[in-house]
Short mmCIF file of C-alpha atoms in Angstrom, two decimals:
data_model
loop_
_atom_site.label_atom_id
_atom_site.label_comp_id
_atom_site.label_asym_id
_atom_site.label_seq_id
_atom_site.Cartn_x
_atom_site.Cartn_y
_atom_site.Cartn_z
CA MET A 1 -158.66 -36.93 92.49
CA ARG A 2 -156.48 -39.27 90.63
CA ALA A 3 -153.93 -36.35 89.93
CA LYS A 4 -153.93 -35.72 93.81
CA VAL A 5 -153.20 -39.21 94.60
CA LEU A 6 -150.28 -39.43 92.23
CA SER A 7 -149.06 -36.30 93.44
CA SER A 8 -149.12 -37.40 97.06
CA LEU A 9 -147.26 -40.77 96.05
CA ARG A 10 -144.50 -38.90 94.26
CA ARG A 11 -144.07 -36.65 97.39
CA LEU A 12 -143.97 -39.60 99.52
CA ALA A 13 -141.54 -41.44 97.37
CA VAL A 14 -139.19 -38.46 97.45
CA MET A 15 -139.41 -37.78 101.14
CA ASN A 16 -139.03 -41.56 102.38
CA PRO A 17 -138.15 -43.87 99.74
CA PHE A 18 -137.80 -46.92 102.01
CA LEU A 19 -141.32 -46.48 103.30
CA THR A 20 -142.26 -46.35 99.68
CA ASP A 21 -140.53 -49.55 98.83
CA LEU A 22 -141.82 -51.25 102.07
CA LEU A 23 -145.57 -50.48 101.14
CA PHE A 24 -144.73 -51.83 97.59
CA SER A 25 -143.39 -54.84 98.82
CA VAL A 26 -146.40 -55.38 101.03
CA VAL A 27 -148.72 -54.98 98.13
CA VAL A 28 -146.68 -57.45 95.91
CA ALA A 29 -146.71 -60.13 98.78
CA GLY A 30 -150.49 -59.66 99.41
CA VAL A 31 -151.19 -60.09 95.79
CA THR A 32 -149.01 -63.10 95.53
CA LEU A 33 -150.73 -64.78 98.74
CA ALA A 34 -153.96 -64.07 97.22
CA PHE A 35 -153.24 -65.74 94.07
CA GLY A 36 -151.69 -68.71 96.18
CA VAL A 37 -154.93 -69.19 97.83
CA VAL A 38 -156.94 -69.13 94.61
CA LEU A 39 -154.65 -71.40 92.71
CA GLY A 40 -154.17 -73.76 95.57
CA ASP A 41 -157.95 -74.80 96.15
CA GLY A 42 -159.38 -77.99 94.62
CA SER A 43 -160.07 -76.37 91.26
CA ALA A 44 -156.63 -75.78 90.61
CA ASP A 45 -154.62 -77.13 87.80
CA PRO A 46 -152.73 -80.21 89.42
CA GLY A 47 -149.95 -79.90 87.09
CA HIS A 48 -148.89 -76.68 88.74
CA ALA A 49 -149.89 -76.90 92.34
CA ARG A 50 -148.39 -80.13 93.73
CA ARG A 51 -148.49 -78.62 97.41
CA PRO A 52 -151.11 -76.34 98.76
CA MET A 53 -150.14 -72.90 100.28
CA ASP A 54 -149.20 -73.51 103.91
CA PRO A 55 -147.26 -71.39 106.66
CA ALA A 56 -144.04 -72.59 105.14
CA GLY A 57 -145.00 -71.27 101.88
CA VAL A 58 -146.29 -68.03 103.23
CA VAL A 59 -142.92 -67.40 105.01
CA LEU A 60 -140.95 -68.07 101.75
CA THR A 61 -143.37 -65.74 99.84
CA LEU A 62 -142.95 -62.93 102.50
CA VAL A 63 -139.25 -63.20 102.38
CA ALA A 64 -139.09 -63.15 98.68
CA ASP A 65 -141.45 -60.22 98.33
CA LEU A 66 -140.77 -58.10 101.57
CA ALA A 67 -136.96 -58.14 100.79
CA LEU A 68 -137.81 -55.60 98.19
CA ALA A 69 -138.29 -52.96 100.62
CA TRP A 70 -134.39 -52.84 101.09
CA ARG A 71 -133.80 -52.97 97.19
CA ARG A 72 -132.62 -49.26 97.10
CA ARG A 73 -130.11 -49.93 99.89
CA ALA A 74 -128.76 -53.18 99.09
CA PRO A 75 -129.85 -54.19 95.45
CA VAL A 76 -127.68 -57.17 94.86
CA THR A 77 -128.36 -58.52 98.43
CA VAL A 78 -132.01 -58.08 97.84
CA LEU A 79 -131.72 -59.96 94.38
CA VAL A 80 -130.00 -62.91 95.93
CA ILE A 81 -132.44 -63.40 98.65
CA SER A 82 -135.40 -63.01 96.36
CA CYS A 83 -134.10 -65.44 93.98
CA ALA A 84 -133.01 -68.05 96.59
CA ALA A 85 -136.39 -67.87 98.39
CA VAL A 86 -138.09 -68.36 95.07
CA ILE A 87 -136.10 -71.42 94.01
CA VAL A 88 -136.71 -72.83 97.46
CA PHE A 89 -140.51 -72.14 97.18
CA HIS A 90 -140.73 -73.98 93.74
CA ALA A 91 -138.44 -76.63 94.63
CA ALA A 92 -140.89 -77.35 97.68
CA GLY A 93 -143.56 -78.22 95.43
CA TYR A 94 -145.58 -75.02 95.70
CA ASP A 95 -147.21 -73.55 92.65
CA ALA A 96 -144.60 -72.65 89.99
CA ARG A 97 -146.66 -69.84 88.66
CA LEU A 98 -146.27 -67.93 91.93
CA ASN A 99 -143.48 -65.41 93.21
CA GLY A 100 -142.31 -64.64 89.62
CA VAL A 101 -142.40 -60.85 90.13
CA ALA A 102 -140.21 -60.35 93.11
CA PRO A 103 -136.82 -61.43 91.23
CA LEU A 104 -137.65 -59.29 88.21
CA LEU A 105 -138.09 -56.17 90.33
CA ALA A 106 -134.89 -56.80 92.04
CA LEU A 107 -133.14 -57.20 88.72
CA TYR A 108 -134.58 -54.05 87.57
CA THR A 109 -133.33 -52.35 90.76
CA VAL A 110 -129.94 -53.72 90.22
CA ALA A 111 -129.54 -52.76 86.57
CA ALA A 112 -130.91 -49.14 87.33
CA GLY A 113 -128.39 -48.69 90.07
CA ARG A 114 -125.16 -50.68 88.90
CA ALA A 115 -123.02 -50.59 85.98
CA PRO A 116 -123.40 -53.44 83.40
CA ALA A 117 -120.41 -55.17 84.68
CA VAL A 118 -122.24 -55.83 87.91
CA SER A 119 -125.92 -56.09 86.60
CA VAL A 120 -125.26 -58.27 83.56
CA PRO A 121 -124.08 -61.35 85.86
CA CYS A 122 -127.08 -60.85 88.18
CA VAL A 123 -129.29 -61.75 85.21
CA LEU A 124 -128.36 -65.34 85.94
CA GLY A 125 -130.36 -65.38 89.42
CA PRO A 126 -133.56 -64.28 88.06
CA LEU A 127 -133.21 -66.47 84.90
CA ALA A 128 -132.39 -69.65 86.91
CA SER A 129 -135.25 -69.20 89.21
CA SER A 130 -137.91 -68.61 86.34
CA TRP A 131 -136.34 -71.46 84.40
CA HIS A 132 -136.56 -73.74 87.29
CA ALA A 133 -140.19 -72.90 87.65
CA ALA A 134 -140.74 -73.57 83.76
CA PHE A 135 -139.20 -77.17 84.20
CA LEU A 136 -141.34 -77.84 87.16
CA GLY A 137 -144.57 -76.96 84.92
CA PRO A 138 -146.51 -79.09 82.65
CA ALA A 139 -144.16 -80.49 79.78
CA GLU A 140 -146.39 -79.18 77.27
CA PHE A 141 -145.65 -75.58 78.19
CA ARG A 142 -142.14 -76.05 78.94
CA TRP A 143 -140.54 -74.37 76.06
CA PRO A 144 -142.94 -71.47 75.70
CA ASN A 145 -142.51 -70.73 79.35
CA LEU A 146 -138.77 -70.73 79.11
CA ALA A 147 -138.79 -68.41 75.91
CA GLN A 148 -141.55 -66.06 77.98
CA THR A 149 -139.48 -65.86 81.05
CA GLY A 150 -136.21 -65.30 79.09
CA VAL A 151 -137.83 -62.17 77.47
CA MET A 152 -139.16 -61.22 80.76
CA VAL A 153 -135.94 -61.29 82.31
CA ALA A 154 -134.31 -59.25 79.21
CA VAL A 155 -137.00 -56.44 79.42
CA ALA A 156 -136.44 -56.23 83.11
CA TRP A 157 -132.74 -55.72 82.73
CA THR A 158 -133.06 -53.55 79.74
CA PHE A 159 -135.65 -51.15 81.47
CA GLY A 160 -133.37 -50.96 84.59
CA ASN A 161 -130.38 -50.21 82.47
CA SER A 162 -132.28 -47.66 80.55
CA THR A 163 -133.37 -45.92 83.69
CA ARG A 164 -129.69 -45.85 84.88
CA LEU A 165 -128.47 -44.08 81.76
CA LEU A 166 -131.09 -41.64 82.08
CA VAL A 167 -130.36 -40.77 85.59
CA GLU A 168 -126.61 -40.38 84.62
CA ARG A 169 -127.80 -38.09 81.81
CA ASN A 170 -129.73 -36.11 83.84
CA ASN A 171 -127.10 -35.78 86.64
CA ARG A 172 -124.77 -34.55 83.78
CA LEU A 173 -127.11 -32.03 82.56
CA ALA A 174 -127.66 -30.83 86.22
CA GLY A 175 -124.04 -30.46 86.65
CA LEU A 176 -123.61 -28.64 83.36
CA SER A 177 -126.37 -26.26 84.10
CA GLU A 178 -124.74 -25.59 87.52
CA ARG A 179 -121.65 -24.84 85.93
CA LEU A 180 -123.41 -22.61 83.45
CA ARG A 181 -124.99 -20.72 86.20
CA HIS A 182 -121.71 -20.23 87.92
CA GLU A 183 -120.05 -19.01 84.60
CA GLN A 184 -122.98 -16.71 84.04
CA GLU A 185 -122.51 -15.07 87.71
CA ASP A 186 -118.92 -14.91 87.10
CA ARG A 187 -119.44 -13.06 83.79
CA ALA A 188 -122.12 -10.83 85.52
CA ARG A 189 -119.71 -9.92 88.26
CA ARG A 190 -116.92 -9.20 85.62
CA ALA A 191 -119.29 -7.11 83.62
CA VAL A 192 -120.21 -5.04 86.66
CA THR A 193 -116.58 -4.74 87.64
CA GLU A 194 -115.67 -3.51 84.23
CA GLU A 195 -118.60 -1.08 84.08
CA ARG A 196 -117.44 0.26 87.56
CA MET A 197 -114.05 0.84 86.35
CA ARG A 198 -115.14 2.51 83.36
CA ILE A 199 -117.42 4.75 85.13
CA ALA A 200 -114.66 5.59 87.65
CA ARG A 201 -112.51 6.60 84.53
CA GLU A 202 -114.94 8.77 83.32
CA LEU A 203 -115.59 10.43 86.70
CA HIS A 204 -111.87 11.02 87.25
CA ASP A 205 -111.36 12.49 83.86
CA VAL A 206 -114.34 14.79 84.23
CA VAL A 207 -113.82 15.89 87.84
CA ALA A 208 -110.14 16.05 88.01
CA HIS A 209 -109.65 18.22 84.99
CA HIS A 210 -112.50 20.60 85.44
CA MET A 211 -111.55 20.90 89.18
CA SER A 212 -108.05 21.55 88.72
CA VAL A 213 -108.95 24.46 86.40
CA ILE A 214 -111.61 25.59 88.79
CA VAL A 215 -109.21 25.59 91.80
CA ILE A 216 -106.36 27.35 89.79
CA GLN A 217 -108.55 29.87 88.53
CA ALA A 218 -110.34 30.42 92.06
CA GLY A 219 -107.03 31.11 93.66
CA LEU A 220 -105.87 33.36 90.94
CA ALA A 221 -109.11 35.36 91.32
CA ARG A 222 -108.67 35.68 95.18
CA TYR A 223 -105.10 36.61 94.83
CA VAL A 224 -105.81 39.49 92.41
CA LEU A 225 -109.23 40.52 93.57
CA GLY A 226 -108.27 43.79 95.09
CA SER A 227 -105.45 44.76 92.72
CA ASP A 228 -106.63 43.67 89.38
CA PRO A 229 -110.46 43.32 89.01
CA ALA A 230 -110.30 42.59 85.42
CA THR A 231 -108.16 39.55 85.83
CA ALA A 232 -110.19 38.24 88.62
CA ARG A 233 -113.28 38.65 86.54
CA GLY A 234 -111.54 36.87 83.83
CA ALA A 235 -110.95 33.88 86.15
CA LEU A 236 -114.39 33.83 87.52
CA THR A 237 -115.60 33.72 83.83
CA THR A 238 -113.31 30.71 83.29
CA ILE A 239 -114.64 29.04 86.56
CA ALA A 240 -118.24 29.63 85.39
CA ASP A 241 -117.59 28.14 82.06
CA THR A 242 -115.46 25.23 83.27
CA GLY A 243 -118.33 24.45 85.75
CA SER A 244 -120.98 24.35 83.22
CA GLU A 245 -118.72 22.16 81.01
CA ALA A 246 -118.23 19.85 83.85
CA MET A 247 -121.83 19.83 84.60
CA GLY A 248 -122.88 19.10 81.03
CA GLU A 249 -120.29 15.99 81.02
CA MET A 250 -121.77 14.74 84.38
CA ARG A 251 -125.18 15.10 82.87
CA ARG A 252 -124.29 13.03 79.85
CA LEU A 253 -122.54 10.31 81.80
CA LEU A 254 -125.53 10.01 84.28
CA SER A 255 -127.93 10.00 81.15
CA ILE A 256 -126.09 7.00 79.76
CA LEU A 257 -126.03 5.25 83.19
CA ARG A 258 -129.84 5.77 83.03
CA ILE A 259 -130.43 4.91 79.50
CA ASP A 260 -133.27 2.17 78.76
CA LEU A 261 -133.57 0.08 75.67
CA ASP A 262 -136.92 1.84 74.91
CA ASP A 263 -135.23 5.47 75.15
CA ASP A 264 -134.68 7.56 72.36
CA THR A 265 -130.83 7.97 72.36
CA ASP A 266 -130.84 10.97 70.01
CA GLY A 267 -131.41 13.40 72.85
CA TYR A 268 -128.16 12.62 74.59
CA ASP A 269 -124.92 14.61 73.96
CA PRO A 270 -122.25 12.69 72.08
CA ALA A 271 -119.25 11.85 74.14
CA PRO A 272 -116.30 14.15 73.73
CA GLY A 273 -113.64 13.46 71.19
CA LEU A 274 -110.81 15.28 69.27
CA GLN A 275 -113.05 17.51 67.64
CA ARG A 276 -113.40 19.35 71.12
CA LEU A 277 -109.54 19.51 71.45
CA ASP A 278 -109.50 23.42 70.69
CA GLN A 279 -112.16 24.03 73.49
CA LEU A 280 -109.81 21.99 75.89
CA VAL A 281 -106.58 23.72 74.80
CA GLU A 282 -108.48 27.29 75.22
CA ARG A 283 -109.79 26.16 78.67
CA LEU A 284 -106.06 25.41 79.72
CA ARG A 285 -104.62 28.59 78.10
CA SER A 286 -107.18 30.57 80.05
CA ALA A 287 -106.02 28.95 83.24
CA GLY A 288 -102.69 30.13 82.57
CA LEU A 289 -101.09 27.22 80.77
CA PRO A 290 -99.56 27.90 77.42
CA VAL A 291 -100.30 24.94 74.95
CA GLU A 292 -99.07 24.43 71.47
CA VAL A 293 -100.79 21.91 69.17
CA SER A 294 -99.27 20.22 66.12
CA VAL A 295 -101.16 17.85 64.05
CA THR A 296 -99.50 15.69 61.03
CA GLY A 297 -100.84 13.10 58.82
CA THR A 298 -104.17 12.69 57.10
CA VAL A 299 -106.69 13.99 59.82
CA ARG A 300 -109.80 11.70 59.70
CA ALA A 301 -112.79 10.49 61.75
CA LEU A 302 -111.79 7.93 64.38
CA PRO A 303 -114.04 5.24 66.07
CA SER A 304 -115.86 6.76 68.79
CA GLY A 305 -114.16 4.64 71.48
CA ILE A 306 -110.48 5.59 70.21
CA ASP A 307 -111.71 9.19 69.71
CA LEU A 308 -112.93 9.42 73.35
CA CYS A 309 -109.70 7.58 74.72
CA ALA A 310 -107.57 10.03 72.88
CA TYR A 311 -109.50 13.08 74.11
CA ARG A 312 -109.20 11.74 77.68
CA VAL A 313 -105.56 11.09 77.49
CA VAL A 314 -104.78 14.52 76.17
CA GLN A 315 -107.14 16.07 78.85
CA GLU A 316 -105.26 14.14 81.62
CA CYS A 317 -101.82 14.96 80.40
CA LEU A 318 -102.65 18.63 80.22
CA THR A 319 -104.27 18.54 83.70
CA ASN A 320 -101.17 16.83 85.16
CA VAL A 321 -99.04 19.62 83.55
CA LEU A 322 -101.13 22.32 84.96
CA ARG A 323 -101.23 20.77 88.50
CA HIS A 324 -97.60 19.44 88.84
CA ALA A 325 -95.38 20.88 86.22
CA GLY A 326 -95.25 24.47 87.61
CA PRO A 327 -94.52 27.30 85.08
CA ALA A 328 -94.25 25.48 81.95
CA THR A 329 -95.48 25.15 78.22
CA ALA A 330 -97.22 22.21 77.12
CA ARG A 331 -96.96 20.64 73.55
CA VAL A 332 -99.19 18.30 71.99
CA PHE A 333 -98.43 16.38 68.98
CA LEU A 334 -100.86 14.22 66.99
CA HIS A 335 -99.97 11.98 64.12
CA TYR A 336 -102.71 10.14 62.07
CA GLY A 337 -100.95 7.03 60.45
CA VAL A 338 -101.70 3.49 60.82
CA GLU A 339 -101.62 4.40 64.33
CA LEU A 340 -102.62 7.35 66.25
CA GLU A 341 -99.60 8.82 68.14
CA LEU A 342 -100.21 11.25 70.76
CA ARG A 343 -97.34 12.99 72.35
CA VAL A 344 -97.61 15.56 75.19
CA THR A 345 -94.50 17.19 76.48
CA ASP A 346 -93.72 20.14 78.86
CA ASP A 347 -90.77 21.92 80.05
CA GLY A 348 -91.57 22.20 83.62
CA ARG A 349 -90.28 20.27 86.79
CA GLY A 350 -89.85 16.85 85.04
CA ALA A 351 -88.50 15.22 88.22
CA ALA A 352 -91.54 16.49 90.18
CA ALA A 353 -93.95 15.46 87.51
CA ALA A 354 -92.27 11.85 87.60
CA SER A 355 -93.30 11.55 91.15
CA HIS A 356 -96.94 11.26 90.11
CA GLU A 357 -96.30 8.60 87.61
CA ASP A 358 -98.00 5.94 89.50
CA GLY A 359 -101.00 8.28 90.53
CA HIS A 360 -104.56 7.44 89.88
CA GLY A 361 -104.41 9.62 86.64
CA LEU A 362 -101.79 7.55 84.77
CA ILE A 363 -103.37 4.41 86.10
CA VAL A 364 -106.61 5.42 84.52
CA MET A 365 -104.89 6.47 81.30
CA ARG A 366 -103.21 3.18 80.91
CA GLU A 367 -106.35 1.41 81.59
CA ARG A 368 -107.86 3.37 78.75
CA VAL A 369 -105.31 2.65 76.32
CA LYS A 370 -105.05 -1.08 77.10
CA LEU A 371 -108.57 -1.55 76.19
CA TYR A 372 -107.81 -0.54 72.51
CA LYS A 373 -104.35 -2.58 72.57
CA GLY A 374 -102.51 0.69 72.68
CA THR A 375 -99.16 1.65 74.38
CA VAL A 376 -98.30 4.25 77.10
CA THR A 377 -94.82 5.56 77.86
CA ALA A 378 -94.38 8.19 80.37
CA GLY A 379 -91.44 9.63 82.16
CA PRO A 380 -89.12 12.74 82.62
CA LYS A 381 -87.09 13.95 79.56
CA PRO A 382 -83.38 13.90 79.56
CA SER A 383 -83.47 17.64 78.75
CA GLY A 384 -85.92 18.57 81.31
CA GLY A 385 -89.76 18.35 81.56
CA PHE A 386 -92.03 15.28 81.26
CA GLU A 387 -93.37 13.52 78.24
CA VAL A 388 -96.10 10.98 77.68
CA VAL A 389 -96.45 8.94 74.43
CA VAL A 390 -99.43 7.12 73.47
CA THR A 391 -100.05 5.09 70.57
CA LEU A 392 -103.43 3.62 69.50
CA PRO A 393 -103.93 1.17 66.45
CA LEU A 394 -106.10 2.39 63.79
CA SER A 395 -106.16 -0.74 61.75
CA SER A 396 -109.92 -0.60 61.14
CA ALA A 397 -109.74 2.90 60.04
CA HIS A 398 -108.28 4.07 56.48
CA PRO A 399 -107.31 7.50 55.44
CA ASP A 400 -109.88 7.57 52.61
CA ASP A 401 -112.85 6.58 54.75
CA HIS A 402 -113.91 10.03 55.73
CA PRO A 403 -113.23 13.47 54.66
CA PRO A 404 -110.50 15.25 56.72
CA ARG A 405 -111.48 17.17 59.82
CA THR A 406 -108.98 19.46 61.38
CA HIS A 407 -108.83 20.72 65.02
CA GLY A 408 -108.47 24.33 64.56
CA LYS A 409 -105.42 25.38 62.45
CA PRO A 410 -102.53 22.83 62.75
CA LYS A 411 -99.19 24.13 63.97
CA THR A 412 -95.79 22.96 62.40
#
């Protein structure tokens, strides 16, 4: 029952602060008037009550106490009115022990809502009213009353100022929490955007390359279907193999997207890397593109991200040669050193290939290489054809970290 009452009071204070303060001021005024009636009868100490409570005293008491209803709206004004009413009440001869609460509550409100530059001077009002009452009381209690009321005024100001500091700290924490929430939402949006870009790059590399091979081989098979069945069967075989490989890579990509923290990741196929360069080259050769590969330096295992990036770069370059260079020979140069250097050239239509430099393929390639702080240079060669040069830093990989690994038989 008590918890329900307190909960109801809290809700009322939040919903209507003025009504709460009004009720509180009515209670303070009622208690003060009740004490005034009790202390003003014939048994009261004549040293305190020189004048019994009358209508004028009731009015002054109501002014001093009911002003607290506006303490949140105009705290300094309420403090001035309350202290003035109390001083007049005591100066008129009423009991000096009454109406000491309202100035203290008003001072607490000022200290809780205003900076010390404002609230410290306001201490003089309650201090003056309480010391005035102490001097009007019996002489033998004067100095103890002065000390007691001084301590009470100091405590009221200290509690109010502590409340102000607590509210300011809570407001700062709320502001920091809100800013942190916005930053977390921004990071989440950026993470989603980056993941979408990564998925788009993977889909482009998988679909563009394999579909290019399939389209070219399908056109060849249709062209020679009646005149050269053996060549048509070879083209259809290449289409089937390329389609199977494309489906495998799509399944790998989808399985990564579906991966859960509790899943066993050992069952997923690894991402392609330069160890599958021979398969890529053979697939392009079967599509009718002569490809020569040259590897120099100490061949070694690469970090998985750089390995995938290098594979996708070579895949994209050879796919572009197949699609745009016309009859041409492609050459792939790999050099393992402090940096991994990839150079893909062809002797086809360089000017025509250059028109595709700003296409989606090269954009995706630049995005991939940029992730690993590499560089991309692409353009037509002076002697004809097109050239793409990519460098990927290998500062974290050293020649002796892993045993050499070759991509088929190197050609020099």
